[in-house]
PDB file of C-alpha atoms and ligand atoms in Angstrom:
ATOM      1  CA  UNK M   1     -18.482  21.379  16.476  1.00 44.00           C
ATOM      2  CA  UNK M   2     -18.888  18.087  18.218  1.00 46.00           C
ATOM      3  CA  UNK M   3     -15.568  15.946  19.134  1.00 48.00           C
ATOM      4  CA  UNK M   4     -16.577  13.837  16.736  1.00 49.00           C
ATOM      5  CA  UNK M   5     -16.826  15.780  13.823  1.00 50.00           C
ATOM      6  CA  UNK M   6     -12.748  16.830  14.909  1.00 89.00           C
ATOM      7  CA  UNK M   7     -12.295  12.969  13.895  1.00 93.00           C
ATOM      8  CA  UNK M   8     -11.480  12.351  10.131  1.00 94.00           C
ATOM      9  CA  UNK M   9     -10.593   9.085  10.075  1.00 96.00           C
ATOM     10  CA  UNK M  10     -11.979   6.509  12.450  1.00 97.00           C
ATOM     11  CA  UNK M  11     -11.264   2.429  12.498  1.00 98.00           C
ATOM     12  CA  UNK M  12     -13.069   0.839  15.015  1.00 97.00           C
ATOM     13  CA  UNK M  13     -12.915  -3.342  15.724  1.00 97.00           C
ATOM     14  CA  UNK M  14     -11.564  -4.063  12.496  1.00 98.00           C
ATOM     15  CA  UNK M  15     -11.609  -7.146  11.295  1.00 98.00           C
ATOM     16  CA  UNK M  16      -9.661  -8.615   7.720  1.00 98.00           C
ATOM     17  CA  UNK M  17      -8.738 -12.251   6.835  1.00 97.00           C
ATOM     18  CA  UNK M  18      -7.476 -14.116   4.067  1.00 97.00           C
ATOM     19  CA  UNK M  19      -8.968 -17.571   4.536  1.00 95.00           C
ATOM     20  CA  UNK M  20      -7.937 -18.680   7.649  1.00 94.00           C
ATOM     21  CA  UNK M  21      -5.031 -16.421   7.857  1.00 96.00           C
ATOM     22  CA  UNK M  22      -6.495 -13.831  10.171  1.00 97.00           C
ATOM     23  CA  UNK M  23      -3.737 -10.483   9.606  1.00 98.00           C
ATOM     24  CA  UNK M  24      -6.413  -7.536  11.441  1.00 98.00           C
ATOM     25  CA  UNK M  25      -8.213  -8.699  14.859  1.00 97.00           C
ATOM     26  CA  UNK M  26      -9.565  -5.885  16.744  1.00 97.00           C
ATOM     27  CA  UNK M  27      -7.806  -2.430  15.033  1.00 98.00           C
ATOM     28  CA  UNK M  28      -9.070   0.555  16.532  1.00 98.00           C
ATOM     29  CA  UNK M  29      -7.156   3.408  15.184  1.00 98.00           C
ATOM     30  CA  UNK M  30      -8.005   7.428  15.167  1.00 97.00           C
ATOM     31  CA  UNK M  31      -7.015  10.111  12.964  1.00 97.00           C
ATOM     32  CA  UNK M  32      -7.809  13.805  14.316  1.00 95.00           C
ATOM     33  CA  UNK M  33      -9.066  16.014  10.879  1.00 94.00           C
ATOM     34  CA  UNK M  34      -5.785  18.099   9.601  1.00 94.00           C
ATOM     35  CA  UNK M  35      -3.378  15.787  11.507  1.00 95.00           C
ATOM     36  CA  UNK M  36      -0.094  13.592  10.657  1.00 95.00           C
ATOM     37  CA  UNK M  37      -0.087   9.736  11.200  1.00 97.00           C
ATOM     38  CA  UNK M  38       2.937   7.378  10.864  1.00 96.00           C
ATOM     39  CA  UNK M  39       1.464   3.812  10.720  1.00 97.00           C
ATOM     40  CA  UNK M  40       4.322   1.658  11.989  1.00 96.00           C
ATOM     41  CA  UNK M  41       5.376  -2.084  12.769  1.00 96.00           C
ATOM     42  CA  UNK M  42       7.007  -4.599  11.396  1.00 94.00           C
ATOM     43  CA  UNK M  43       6.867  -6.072   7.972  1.00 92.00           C
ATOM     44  CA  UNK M  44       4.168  -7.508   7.223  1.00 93.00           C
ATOM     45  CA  UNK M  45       1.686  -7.146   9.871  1.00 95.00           C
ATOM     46  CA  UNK M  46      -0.592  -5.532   8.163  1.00 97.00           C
ATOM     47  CA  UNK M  47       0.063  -1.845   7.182  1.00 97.00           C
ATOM     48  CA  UNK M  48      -0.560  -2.567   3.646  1.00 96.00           C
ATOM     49  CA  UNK M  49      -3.411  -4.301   4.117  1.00 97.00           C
ATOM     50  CA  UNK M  50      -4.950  -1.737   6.886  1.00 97.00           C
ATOM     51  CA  UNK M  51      -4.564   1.158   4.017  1.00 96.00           C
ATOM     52  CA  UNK M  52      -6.221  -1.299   1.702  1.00 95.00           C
ATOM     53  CA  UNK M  53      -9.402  -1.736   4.100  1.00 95.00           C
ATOM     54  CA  UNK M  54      -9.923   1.894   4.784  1.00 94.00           C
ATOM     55  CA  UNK M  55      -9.895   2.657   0.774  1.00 92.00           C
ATOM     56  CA  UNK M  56     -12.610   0.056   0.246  1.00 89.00           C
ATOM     57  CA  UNK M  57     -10.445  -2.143  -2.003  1.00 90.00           C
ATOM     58  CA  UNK M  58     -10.335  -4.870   0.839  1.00 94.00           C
ATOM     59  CA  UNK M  59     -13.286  -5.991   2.059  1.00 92.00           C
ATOM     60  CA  UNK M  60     -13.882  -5.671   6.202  1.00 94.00           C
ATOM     61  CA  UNK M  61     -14.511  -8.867   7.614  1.00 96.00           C
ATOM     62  CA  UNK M  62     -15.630  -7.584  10.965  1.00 96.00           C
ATOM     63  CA  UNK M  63     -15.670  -3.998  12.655  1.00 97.00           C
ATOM     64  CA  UNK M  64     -16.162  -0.807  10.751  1.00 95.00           C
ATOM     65  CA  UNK M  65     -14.448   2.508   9.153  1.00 96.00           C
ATOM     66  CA  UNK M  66     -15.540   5.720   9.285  1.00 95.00           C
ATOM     67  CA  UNK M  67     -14.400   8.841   7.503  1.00 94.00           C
ATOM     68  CA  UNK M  68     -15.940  11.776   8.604  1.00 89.00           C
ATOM     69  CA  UNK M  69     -18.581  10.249  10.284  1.00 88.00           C
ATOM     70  CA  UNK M  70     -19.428   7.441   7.291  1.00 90.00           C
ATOM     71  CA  UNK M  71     -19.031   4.105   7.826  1.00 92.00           C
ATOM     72  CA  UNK M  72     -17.192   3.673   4.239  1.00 90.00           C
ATOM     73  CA  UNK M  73     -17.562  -0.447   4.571  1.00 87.00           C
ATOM     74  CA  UNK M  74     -21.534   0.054   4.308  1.00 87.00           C
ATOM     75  CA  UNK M  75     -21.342   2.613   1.233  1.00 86.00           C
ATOM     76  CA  UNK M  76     -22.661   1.906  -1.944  1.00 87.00           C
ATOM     77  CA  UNK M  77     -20.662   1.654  -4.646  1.00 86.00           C
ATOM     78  CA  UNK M  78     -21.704   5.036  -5.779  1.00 89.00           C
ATOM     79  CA  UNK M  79     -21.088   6.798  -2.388  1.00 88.00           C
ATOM     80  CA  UNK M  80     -17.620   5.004  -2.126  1.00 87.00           C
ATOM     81  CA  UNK M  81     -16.421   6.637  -5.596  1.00 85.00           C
ATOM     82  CA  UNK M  82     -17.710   9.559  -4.204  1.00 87.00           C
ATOM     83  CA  UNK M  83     -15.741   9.558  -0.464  1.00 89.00           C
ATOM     84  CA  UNK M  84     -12.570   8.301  -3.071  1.00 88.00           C
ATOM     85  CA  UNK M  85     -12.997  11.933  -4.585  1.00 88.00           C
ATOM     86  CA  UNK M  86     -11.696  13.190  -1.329  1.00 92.00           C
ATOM     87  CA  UNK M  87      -8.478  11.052  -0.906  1.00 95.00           C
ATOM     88  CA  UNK M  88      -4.869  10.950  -2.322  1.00 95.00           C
ATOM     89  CA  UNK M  89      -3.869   7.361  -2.688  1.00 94.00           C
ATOM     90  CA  UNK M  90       0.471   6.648  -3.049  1.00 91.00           C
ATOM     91  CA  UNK M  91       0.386   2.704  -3.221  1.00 89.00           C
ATOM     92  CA  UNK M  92       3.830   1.031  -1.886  1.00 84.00           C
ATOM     93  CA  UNK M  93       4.269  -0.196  -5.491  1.00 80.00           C
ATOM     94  CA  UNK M  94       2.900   3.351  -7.260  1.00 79.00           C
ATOM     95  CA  UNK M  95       0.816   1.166  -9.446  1.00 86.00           C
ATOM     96  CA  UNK M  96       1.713   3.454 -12.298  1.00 91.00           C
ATOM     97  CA  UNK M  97       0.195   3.056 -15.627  1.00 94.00           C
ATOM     98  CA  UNK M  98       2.975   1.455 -17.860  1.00 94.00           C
ATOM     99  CA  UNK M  99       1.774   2.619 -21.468  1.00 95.00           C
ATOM    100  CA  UNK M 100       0.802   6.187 -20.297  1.00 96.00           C
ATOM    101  CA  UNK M 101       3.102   9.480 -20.285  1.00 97.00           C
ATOM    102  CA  UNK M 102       3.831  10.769 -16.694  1.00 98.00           C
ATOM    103  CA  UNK M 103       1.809  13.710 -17.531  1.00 97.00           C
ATOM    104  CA  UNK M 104      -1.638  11.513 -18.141  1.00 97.00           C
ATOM    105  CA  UNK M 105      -0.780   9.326 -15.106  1.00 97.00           C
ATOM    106  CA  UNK M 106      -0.757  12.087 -12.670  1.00 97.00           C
ATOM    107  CA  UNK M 107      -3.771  13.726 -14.013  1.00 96.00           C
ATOM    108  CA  UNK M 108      -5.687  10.334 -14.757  1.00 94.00           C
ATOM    109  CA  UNK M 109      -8.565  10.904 -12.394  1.00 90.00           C
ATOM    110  CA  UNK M 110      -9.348  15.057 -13.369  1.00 90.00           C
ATOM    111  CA  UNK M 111      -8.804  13.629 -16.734  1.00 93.00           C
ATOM    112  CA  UNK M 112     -11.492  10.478 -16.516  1.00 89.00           C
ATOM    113  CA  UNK M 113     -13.542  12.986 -14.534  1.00 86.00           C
ATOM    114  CA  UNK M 114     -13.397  15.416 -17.720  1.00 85.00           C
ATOM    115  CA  UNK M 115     -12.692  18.186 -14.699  1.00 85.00           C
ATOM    116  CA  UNK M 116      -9.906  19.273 -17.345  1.00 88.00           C
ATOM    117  CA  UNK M 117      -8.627  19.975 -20.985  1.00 92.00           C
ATOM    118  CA  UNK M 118      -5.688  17.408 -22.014  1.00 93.00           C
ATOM    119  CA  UNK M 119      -4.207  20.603 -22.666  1.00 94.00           C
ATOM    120  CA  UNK M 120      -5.042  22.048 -18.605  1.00 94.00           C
ATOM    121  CA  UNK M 121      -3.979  18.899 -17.266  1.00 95.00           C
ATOM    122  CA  UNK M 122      -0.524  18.975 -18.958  1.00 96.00           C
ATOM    123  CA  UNK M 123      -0.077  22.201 -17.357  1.00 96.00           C
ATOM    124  CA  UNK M 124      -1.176  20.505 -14.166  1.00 96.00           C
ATOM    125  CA  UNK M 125       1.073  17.432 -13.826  1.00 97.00           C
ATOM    126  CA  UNK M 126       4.023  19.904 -15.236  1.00 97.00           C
ATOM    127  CA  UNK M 127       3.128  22.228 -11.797  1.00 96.00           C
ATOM    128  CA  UNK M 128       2.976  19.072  -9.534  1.00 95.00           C
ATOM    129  CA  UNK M 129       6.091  18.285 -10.949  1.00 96.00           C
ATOM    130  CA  UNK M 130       7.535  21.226  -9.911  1.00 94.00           C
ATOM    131  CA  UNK M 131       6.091  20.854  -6.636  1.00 90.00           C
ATOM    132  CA  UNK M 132       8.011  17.127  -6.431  1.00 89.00           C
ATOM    133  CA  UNK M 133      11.246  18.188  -7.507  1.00 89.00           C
ATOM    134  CA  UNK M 134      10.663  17.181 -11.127  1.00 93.00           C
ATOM    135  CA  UNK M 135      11.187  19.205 -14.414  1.00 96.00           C
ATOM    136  CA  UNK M 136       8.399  19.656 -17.247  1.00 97.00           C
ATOM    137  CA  UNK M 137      10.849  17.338 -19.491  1.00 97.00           C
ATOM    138  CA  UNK M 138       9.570  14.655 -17.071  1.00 97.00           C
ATOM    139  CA  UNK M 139       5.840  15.194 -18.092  1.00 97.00           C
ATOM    140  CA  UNK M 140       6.210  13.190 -21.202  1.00 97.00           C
ATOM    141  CA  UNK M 141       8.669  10.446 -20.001  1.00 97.00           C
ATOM    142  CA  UNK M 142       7.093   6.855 -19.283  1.00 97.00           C
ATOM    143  CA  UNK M 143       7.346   5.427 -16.246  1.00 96.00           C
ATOM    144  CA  UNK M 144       9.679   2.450 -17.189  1.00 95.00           C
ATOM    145  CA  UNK M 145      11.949   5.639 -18.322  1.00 96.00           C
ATOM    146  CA  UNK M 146      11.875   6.606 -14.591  1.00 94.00           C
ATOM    147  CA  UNK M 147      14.516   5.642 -11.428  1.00 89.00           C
ATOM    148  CA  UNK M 148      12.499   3.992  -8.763  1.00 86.00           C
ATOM    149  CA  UNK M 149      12.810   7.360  -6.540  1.00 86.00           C
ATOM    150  CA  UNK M 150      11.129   9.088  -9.601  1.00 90.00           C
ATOM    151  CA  UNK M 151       8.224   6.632  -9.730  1.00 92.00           C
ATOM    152  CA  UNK M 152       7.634   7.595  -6.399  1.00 89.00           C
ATOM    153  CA  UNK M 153       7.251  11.193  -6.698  1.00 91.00           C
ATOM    154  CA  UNK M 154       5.129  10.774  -9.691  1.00 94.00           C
ATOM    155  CA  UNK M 155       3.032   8.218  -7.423  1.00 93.00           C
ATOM    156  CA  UNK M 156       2.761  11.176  -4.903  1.00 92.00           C
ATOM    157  CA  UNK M 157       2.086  13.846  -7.579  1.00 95.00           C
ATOM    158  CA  UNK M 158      -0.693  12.014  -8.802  1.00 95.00           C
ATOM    159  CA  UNK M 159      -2.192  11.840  -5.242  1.00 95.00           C
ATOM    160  CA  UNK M 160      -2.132  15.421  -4.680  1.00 94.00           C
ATOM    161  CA  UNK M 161      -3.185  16.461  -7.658  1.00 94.00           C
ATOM    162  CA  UNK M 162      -6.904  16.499  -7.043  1.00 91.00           C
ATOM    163  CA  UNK M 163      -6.372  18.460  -3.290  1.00 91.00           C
ATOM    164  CA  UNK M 164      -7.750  15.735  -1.590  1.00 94.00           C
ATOM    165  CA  UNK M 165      -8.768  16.087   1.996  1.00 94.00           C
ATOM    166  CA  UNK M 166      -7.017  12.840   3.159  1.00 96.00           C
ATOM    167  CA  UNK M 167      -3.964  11.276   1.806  1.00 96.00           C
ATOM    168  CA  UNK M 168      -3.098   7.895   2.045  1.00 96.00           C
ATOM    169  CA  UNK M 169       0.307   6.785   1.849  1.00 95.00           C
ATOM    170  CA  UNK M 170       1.943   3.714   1.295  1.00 94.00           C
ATOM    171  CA  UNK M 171       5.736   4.528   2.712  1.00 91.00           C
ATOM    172  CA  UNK M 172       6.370   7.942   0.729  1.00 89.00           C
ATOM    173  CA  UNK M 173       9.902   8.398   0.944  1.00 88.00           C
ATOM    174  CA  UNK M 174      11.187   4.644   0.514  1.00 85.00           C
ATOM    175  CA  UNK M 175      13.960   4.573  -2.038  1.00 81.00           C
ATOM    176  CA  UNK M 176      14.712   8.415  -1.697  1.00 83.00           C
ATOM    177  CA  UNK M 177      17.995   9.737  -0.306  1.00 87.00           C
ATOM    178  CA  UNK M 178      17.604  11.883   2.962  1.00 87.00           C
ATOM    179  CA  UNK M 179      17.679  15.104   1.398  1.00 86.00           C
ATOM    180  CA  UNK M 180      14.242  14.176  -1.189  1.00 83.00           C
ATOM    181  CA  UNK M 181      13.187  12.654   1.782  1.00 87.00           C
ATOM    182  CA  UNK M 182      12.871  15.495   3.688  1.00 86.00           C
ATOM    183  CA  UNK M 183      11.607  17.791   0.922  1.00 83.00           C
ATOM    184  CA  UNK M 184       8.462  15.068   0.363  1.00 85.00           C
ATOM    185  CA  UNK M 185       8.107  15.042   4.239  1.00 88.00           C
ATOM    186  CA  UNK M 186       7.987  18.887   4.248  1.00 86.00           C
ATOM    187  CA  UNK M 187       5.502  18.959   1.121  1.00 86.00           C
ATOM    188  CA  UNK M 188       3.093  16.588   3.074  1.00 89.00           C
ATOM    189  CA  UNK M 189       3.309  18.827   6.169  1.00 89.00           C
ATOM    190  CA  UNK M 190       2.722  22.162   4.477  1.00 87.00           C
ATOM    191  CA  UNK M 191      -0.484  20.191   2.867  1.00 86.00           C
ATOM    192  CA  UNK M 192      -1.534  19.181   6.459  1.00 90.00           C
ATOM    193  CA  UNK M 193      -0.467  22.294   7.831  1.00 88.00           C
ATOM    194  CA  UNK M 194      -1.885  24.907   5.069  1.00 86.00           C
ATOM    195  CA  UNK M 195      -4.846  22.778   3.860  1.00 86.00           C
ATOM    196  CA  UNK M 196      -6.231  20.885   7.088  1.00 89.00           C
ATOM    197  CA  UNK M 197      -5.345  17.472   4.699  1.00 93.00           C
ATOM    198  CA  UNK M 198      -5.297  14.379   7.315  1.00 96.00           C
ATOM    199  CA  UNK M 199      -2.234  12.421   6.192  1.00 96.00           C
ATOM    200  CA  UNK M 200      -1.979   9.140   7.063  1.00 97.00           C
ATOM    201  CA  UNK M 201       1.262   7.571   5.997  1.00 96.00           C
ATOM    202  CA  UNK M 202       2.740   4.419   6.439  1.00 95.00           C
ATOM    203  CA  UNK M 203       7.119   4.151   7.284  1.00 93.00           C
ATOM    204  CA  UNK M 204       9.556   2.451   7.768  1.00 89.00           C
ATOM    205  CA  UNK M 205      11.785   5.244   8.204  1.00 87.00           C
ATOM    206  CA  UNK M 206      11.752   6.017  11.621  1.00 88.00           C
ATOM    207  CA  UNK M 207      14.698   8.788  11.835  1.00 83.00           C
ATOM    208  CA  UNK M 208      12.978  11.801  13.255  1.00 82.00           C
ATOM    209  CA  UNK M 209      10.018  10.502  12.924  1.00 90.00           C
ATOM    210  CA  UNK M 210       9.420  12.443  16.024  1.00 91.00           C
ATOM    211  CA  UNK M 211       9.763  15.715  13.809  1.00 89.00           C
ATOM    212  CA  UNK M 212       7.862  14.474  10.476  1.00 89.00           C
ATOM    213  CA  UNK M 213       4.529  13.348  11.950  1.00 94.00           C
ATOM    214  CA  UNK M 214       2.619  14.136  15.038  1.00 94.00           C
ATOM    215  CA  UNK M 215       0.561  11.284  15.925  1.00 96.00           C
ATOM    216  CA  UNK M 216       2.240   7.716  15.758  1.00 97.00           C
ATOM    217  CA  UNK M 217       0.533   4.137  15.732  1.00 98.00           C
ATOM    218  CA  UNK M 218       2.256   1.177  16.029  1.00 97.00           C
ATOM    219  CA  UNK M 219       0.395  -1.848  14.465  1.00 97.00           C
ATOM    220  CA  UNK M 220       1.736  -5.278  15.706  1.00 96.00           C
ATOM    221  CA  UNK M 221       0.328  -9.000  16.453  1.00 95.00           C
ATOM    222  CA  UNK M 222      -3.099  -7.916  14.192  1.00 97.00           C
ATOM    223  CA  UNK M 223      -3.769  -4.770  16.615  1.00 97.00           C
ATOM    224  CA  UNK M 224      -3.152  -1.001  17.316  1.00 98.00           C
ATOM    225  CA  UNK M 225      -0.547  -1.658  20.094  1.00 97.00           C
ATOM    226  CA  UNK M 226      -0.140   2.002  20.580  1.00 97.00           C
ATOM    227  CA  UNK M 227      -1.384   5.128  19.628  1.00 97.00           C
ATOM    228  CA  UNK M 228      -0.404   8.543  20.225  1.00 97.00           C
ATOM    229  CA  UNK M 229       1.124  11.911  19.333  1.00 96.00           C
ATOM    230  CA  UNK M 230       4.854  11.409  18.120  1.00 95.00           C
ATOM    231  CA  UNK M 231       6.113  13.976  21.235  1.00 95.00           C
ATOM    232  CA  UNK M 232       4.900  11.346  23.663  1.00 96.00           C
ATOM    233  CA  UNK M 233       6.818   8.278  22.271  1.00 94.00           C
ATOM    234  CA  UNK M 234       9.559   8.641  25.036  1.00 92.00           C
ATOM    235  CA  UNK M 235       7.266   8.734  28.339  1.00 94.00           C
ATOM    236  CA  UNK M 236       5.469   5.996  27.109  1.00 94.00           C
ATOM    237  CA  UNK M 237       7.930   3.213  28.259  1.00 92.00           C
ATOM    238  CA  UNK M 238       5.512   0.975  26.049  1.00 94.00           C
ATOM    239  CA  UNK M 239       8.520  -1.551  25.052  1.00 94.00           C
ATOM    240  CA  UNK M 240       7.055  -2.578  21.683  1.00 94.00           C
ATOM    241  CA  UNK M 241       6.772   1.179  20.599  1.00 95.00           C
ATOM    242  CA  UNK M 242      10.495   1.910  21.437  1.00 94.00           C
ATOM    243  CA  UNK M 243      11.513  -1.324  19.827  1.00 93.00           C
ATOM    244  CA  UNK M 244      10.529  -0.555  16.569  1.00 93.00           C
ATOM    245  CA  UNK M 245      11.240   3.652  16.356  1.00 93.00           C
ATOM    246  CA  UNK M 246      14.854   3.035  17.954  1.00 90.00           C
ATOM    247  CA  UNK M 247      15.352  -0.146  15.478  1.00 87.00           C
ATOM    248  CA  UNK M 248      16.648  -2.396  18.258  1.00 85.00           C
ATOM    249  CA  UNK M 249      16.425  -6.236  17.413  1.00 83.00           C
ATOM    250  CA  UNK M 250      16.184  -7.547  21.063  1.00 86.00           C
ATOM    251  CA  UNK M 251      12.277  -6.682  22.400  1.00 87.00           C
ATOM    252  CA  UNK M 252       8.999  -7.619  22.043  1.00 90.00           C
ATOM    253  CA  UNK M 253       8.645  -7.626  18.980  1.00 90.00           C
ATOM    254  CA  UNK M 254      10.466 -11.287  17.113  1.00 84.00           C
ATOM    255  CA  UNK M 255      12.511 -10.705  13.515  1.00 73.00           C
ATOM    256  CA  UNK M 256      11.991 -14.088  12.402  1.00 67.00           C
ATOM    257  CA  UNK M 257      15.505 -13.479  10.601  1.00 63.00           C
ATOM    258  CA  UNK M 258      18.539 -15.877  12.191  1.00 62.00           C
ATOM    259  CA  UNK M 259      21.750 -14.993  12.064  1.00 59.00           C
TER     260      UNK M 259
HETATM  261  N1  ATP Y 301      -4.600 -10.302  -1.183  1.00 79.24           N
HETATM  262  C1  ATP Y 301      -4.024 -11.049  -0.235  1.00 79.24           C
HETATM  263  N2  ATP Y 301      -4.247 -12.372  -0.143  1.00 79.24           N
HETATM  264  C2  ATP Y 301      -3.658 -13.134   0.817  1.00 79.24           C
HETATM  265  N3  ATP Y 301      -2.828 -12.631   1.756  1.00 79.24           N
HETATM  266  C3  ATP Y 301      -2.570 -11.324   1.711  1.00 79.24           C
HETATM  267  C4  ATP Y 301      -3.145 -10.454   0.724  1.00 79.24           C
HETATM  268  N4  ATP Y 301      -2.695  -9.184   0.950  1.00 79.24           N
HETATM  269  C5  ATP Y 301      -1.885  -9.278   2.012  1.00 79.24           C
HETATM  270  N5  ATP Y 301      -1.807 -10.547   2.472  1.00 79.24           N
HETATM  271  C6  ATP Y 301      -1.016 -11.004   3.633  1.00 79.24           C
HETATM  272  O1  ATP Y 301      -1.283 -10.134   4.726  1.00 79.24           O
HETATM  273  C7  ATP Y 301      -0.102  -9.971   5.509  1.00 79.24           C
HETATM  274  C8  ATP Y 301       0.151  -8.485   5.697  1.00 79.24           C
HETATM  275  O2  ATP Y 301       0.544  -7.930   4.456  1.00 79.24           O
HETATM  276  P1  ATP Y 301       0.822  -6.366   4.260  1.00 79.24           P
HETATM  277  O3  ATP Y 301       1.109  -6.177   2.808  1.00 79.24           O
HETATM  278  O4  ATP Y 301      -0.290  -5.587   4.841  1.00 79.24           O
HETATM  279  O5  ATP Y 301       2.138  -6.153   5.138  1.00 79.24           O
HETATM  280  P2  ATP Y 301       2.877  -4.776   5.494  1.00 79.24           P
HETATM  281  O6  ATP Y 301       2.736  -4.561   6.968  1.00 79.24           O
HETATM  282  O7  ATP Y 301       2.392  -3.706   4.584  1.00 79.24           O
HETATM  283  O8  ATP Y 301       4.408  -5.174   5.200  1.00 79.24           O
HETATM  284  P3  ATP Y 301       5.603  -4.320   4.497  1.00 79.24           P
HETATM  285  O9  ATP Y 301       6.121  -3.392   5.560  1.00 79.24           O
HETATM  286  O10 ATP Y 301       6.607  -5.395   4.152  1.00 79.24           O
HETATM  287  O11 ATP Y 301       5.046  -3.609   3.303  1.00 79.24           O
HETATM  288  C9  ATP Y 301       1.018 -10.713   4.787  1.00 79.24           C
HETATM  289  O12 ATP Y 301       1.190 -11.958   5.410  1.00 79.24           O
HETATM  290  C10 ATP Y 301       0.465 -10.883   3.374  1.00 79.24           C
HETATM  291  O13 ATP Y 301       0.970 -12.031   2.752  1.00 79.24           O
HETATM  292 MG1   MG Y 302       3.229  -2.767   2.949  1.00 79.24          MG
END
């Protein structure tokens, strides 16, 4: 198998504006097949908006995406719903669908697919429930009848539920005490461990980060400052990097937040 092939995800000069507001400039970012990433940096530089790109939903103003070896911003429209088949998609906000039952919402896209009965899919979302932390009561629940920390396991139930081959994350565990926290994190590693899934998550949550992912890249100032398996954040000495994972206010990086 060629190196590249070992690459699942790979971002190369990307580009992405809003008019004259220029928020990517230059991202090169790799994801190694059946591996970990924590996307990190501070609020709003672009995290959001990066995830947004590589699912086709923002359009690239410059550069290009590849996902196993396709450049996804050259696809047609039929190809992209295609490559979407393949990845789990938790947006920040869960984007839920209000007048839906929990069940239907995390089986929407088997269910629009017809790849299942209403009657298999119930059984479904009741299993990835399970696997969330959730009783079947919770199936037929709304989501305005859900705590926000509920929402989000729905919102990460639903992206599992097809076994996708990449996952995209918009911060997973924000909102959840430690202990969820660290049962999502495990549940996301067994996937990448058992199932070769390429997670790429973004966080904000940088306590042992170390332990929960194994590549880390911090995005900052509209670029991929650094990039790199989580065990070599310490001999790095990059000042940025250490900034943000040991939360300190004074470096590099400016909190535009006075005191
Ligand atoms: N559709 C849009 N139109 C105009 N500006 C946008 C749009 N989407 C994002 N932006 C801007 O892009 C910048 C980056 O936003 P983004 O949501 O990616 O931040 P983030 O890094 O995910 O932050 P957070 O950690 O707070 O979620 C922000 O200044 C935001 O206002
Ligand atoms: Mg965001």
């Amino acid at each position: 198998m060629s190196a590249d092939r070992e690459i699942s995800v790979r971002v190369t000069g990307l580009v992405k504006r809003f008019h004259d507001h220029v928020v990517l400039d230059g991202v090169d970012l790799e994801v190694p097949r059946g591996s970990s990433l924590a996307l990190i940096g501070p609020s709003a530089c672009g995290k959001t908006v990066l995830l947004k790109c590589l699912l086709g939903l923002y359009h690239a103003d410059g550069g290009s995406i590849e996902i196993d070896g396709q450049d996804v911003t050259r696809l047609s429209r039929a190809d992209q719903d295609e490559m979407m088949k393949r990845i789990g998609v938790l947006f920040q906000q869960n984007a839920l669908f209000d007048s839906m039952p929990i069940w239907e919402n995390i089986c929407f896209r088997l269910l629009s697919e017809k790849q299942l009965t209403r009657r298999a899919a119930k059984d479904r979302a009741v299993e990835l429930l399970a696997q969330v932390g959730m009783g079947p009561e919770v199936a037929d629940l709304f989501p305005a009848d859900l705590s926000g920390g509920m929402q989000k396991r729905v919102g990460l139930a639903r992206a599992i539920a097809g076994n996708p081959e990449i996952l995209i994350l918009d911060d997973p565990t924000a909102g959840l005490d430690p202990i969820l926290a660290h049962a999502i994190d495990r549940l996301v590693d067994n996937l990448v461990a058992q199932n070769q899934v390429t997670a790429i998550a973004i966080t904000g949550e940088m306590n042992n980060i170390r332990d929960r992912y194994r590549r880390v890249a911090l995005l900052h100032d509209q670029k991929i400052q650094w990039q790199g398996r989580t065990t070599e954040i310490d001999d790095s000495h990059h000042a940025a990097l250490m900034q943000m994972v040991e939360g300190e206010a004074e470096g590099p990086i400016q909190m535009l937040v006075e005191a």
